[in-house]
Tab-separated table of C-alpha atoms in Angstrom:
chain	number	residue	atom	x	y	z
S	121	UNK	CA	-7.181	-10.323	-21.177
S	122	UNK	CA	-7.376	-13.193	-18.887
S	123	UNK	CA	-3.949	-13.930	-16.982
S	124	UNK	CA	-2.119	-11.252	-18.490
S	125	UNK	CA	-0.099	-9.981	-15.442
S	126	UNK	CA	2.438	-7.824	-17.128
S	127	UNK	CA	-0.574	-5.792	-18.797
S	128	UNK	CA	-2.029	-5.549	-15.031
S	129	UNK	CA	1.096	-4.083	-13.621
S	130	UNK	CA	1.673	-1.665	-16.714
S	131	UNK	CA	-2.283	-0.686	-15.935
S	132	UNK	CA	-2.091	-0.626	-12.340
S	133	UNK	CA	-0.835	2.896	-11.481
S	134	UNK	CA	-3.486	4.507	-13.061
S	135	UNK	CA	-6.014	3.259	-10.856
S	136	UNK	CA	-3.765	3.633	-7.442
S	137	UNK	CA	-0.658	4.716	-5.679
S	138	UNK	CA	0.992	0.871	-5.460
S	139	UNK	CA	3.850	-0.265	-6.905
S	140	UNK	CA	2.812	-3.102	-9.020
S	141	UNK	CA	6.095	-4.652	-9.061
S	142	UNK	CA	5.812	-6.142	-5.693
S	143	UNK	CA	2.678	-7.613	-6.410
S	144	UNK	CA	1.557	-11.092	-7.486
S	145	UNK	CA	-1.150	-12.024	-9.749
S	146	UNK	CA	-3.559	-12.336	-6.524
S	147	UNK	CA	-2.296	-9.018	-5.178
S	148	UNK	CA	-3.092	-7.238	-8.101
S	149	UNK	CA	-6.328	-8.174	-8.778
S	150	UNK	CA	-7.066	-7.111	-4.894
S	151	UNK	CA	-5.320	-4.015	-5.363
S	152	UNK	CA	-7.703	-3.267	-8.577
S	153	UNK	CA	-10.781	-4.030	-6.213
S	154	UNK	CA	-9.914	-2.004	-3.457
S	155	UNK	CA	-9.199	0.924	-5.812
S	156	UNK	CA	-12.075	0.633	-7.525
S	157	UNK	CA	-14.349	0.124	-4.263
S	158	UNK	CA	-12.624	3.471	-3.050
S	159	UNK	CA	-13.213	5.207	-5.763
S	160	UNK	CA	-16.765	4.502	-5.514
S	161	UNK	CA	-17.037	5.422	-2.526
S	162	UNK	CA	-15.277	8.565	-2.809
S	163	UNK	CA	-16.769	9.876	-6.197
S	164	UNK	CA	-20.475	8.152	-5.426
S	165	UNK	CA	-21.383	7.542	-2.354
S	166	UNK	CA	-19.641	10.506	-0.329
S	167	UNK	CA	-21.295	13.246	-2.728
S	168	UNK	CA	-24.674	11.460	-2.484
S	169	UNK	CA	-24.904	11.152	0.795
S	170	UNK	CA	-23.341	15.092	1.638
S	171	UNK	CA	-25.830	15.963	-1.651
S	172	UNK	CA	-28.431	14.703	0.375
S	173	UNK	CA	-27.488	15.426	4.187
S	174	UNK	CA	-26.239	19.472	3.327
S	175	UNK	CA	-27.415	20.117	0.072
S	176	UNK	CA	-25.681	22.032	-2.613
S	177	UNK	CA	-23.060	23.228	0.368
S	178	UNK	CA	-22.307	19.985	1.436
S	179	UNK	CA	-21.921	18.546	-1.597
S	180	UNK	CA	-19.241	21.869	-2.734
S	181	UNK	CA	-17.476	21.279	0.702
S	182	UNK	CA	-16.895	17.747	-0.026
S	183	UNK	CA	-15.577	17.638	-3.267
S	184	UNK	CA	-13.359	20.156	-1.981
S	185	UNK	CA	-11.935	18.313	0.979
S	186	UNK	CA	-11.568	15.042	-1.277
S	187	UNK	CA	-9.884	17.281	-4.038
S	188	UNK	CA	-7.429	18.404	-1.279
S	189	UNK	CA	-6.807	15.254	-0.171
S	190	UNK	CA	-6.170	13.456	-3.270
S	191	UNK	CA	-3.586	16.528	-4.117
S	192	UNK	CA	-1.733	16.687	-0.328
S	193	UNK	CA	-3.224	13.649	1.283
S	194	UNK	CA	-0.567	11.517	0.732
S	195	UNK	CA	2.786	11.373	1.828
S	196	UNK	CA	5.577	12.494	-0.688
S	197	UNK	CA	8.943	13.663	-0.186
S	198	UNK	CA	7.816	17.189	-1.838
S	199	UNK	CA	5.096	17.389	0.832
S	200	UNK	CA	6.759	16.007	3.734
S	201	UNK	CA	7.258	19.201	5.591
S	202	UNK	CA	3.779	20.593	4.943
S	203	UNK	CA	2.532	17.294	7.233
């Protein structure tokens, strides 16, 4: 629904990593594009384009090195040490 910020921020972390606390009504709404644009890209465009360039390899390398990177690709105090 239209201006409903506190729904936004409740929604929010299911789409990306921030924390919608610190965000304004403007922020959030960016923070939803972004995510959404990366996502996109990630899950669309990246397998299309290794789909196309490498074939069935390419496309089974890439989902692997996204699916490793969404699992260890971020920073975490659990992962710290790994790098």
């Amino acid at each position: 629904e239209a201006g409903d910020v506190a729904g936004a921020r409740r929604l929010l972390p299911r789409l990306c990593g921030r924390d919608p606390e610190a965000l304004d009504a403007d922020a959030l709404a960016r923070a939803v594009v972004e995510s959404v644009a990366e996502n996109t890209s990630d899950a669309v465009v990246g397998a299309l384009v290794w789909g196309a360039v490498a074939g069935v390899p390419g496309l089974a390398g890439f989902r692997a090195v996204n699916t490793l990177d969404a699992m260890v690709g971020h920073k975490s105090p659990r992962l710290r040490r790994f790098g």
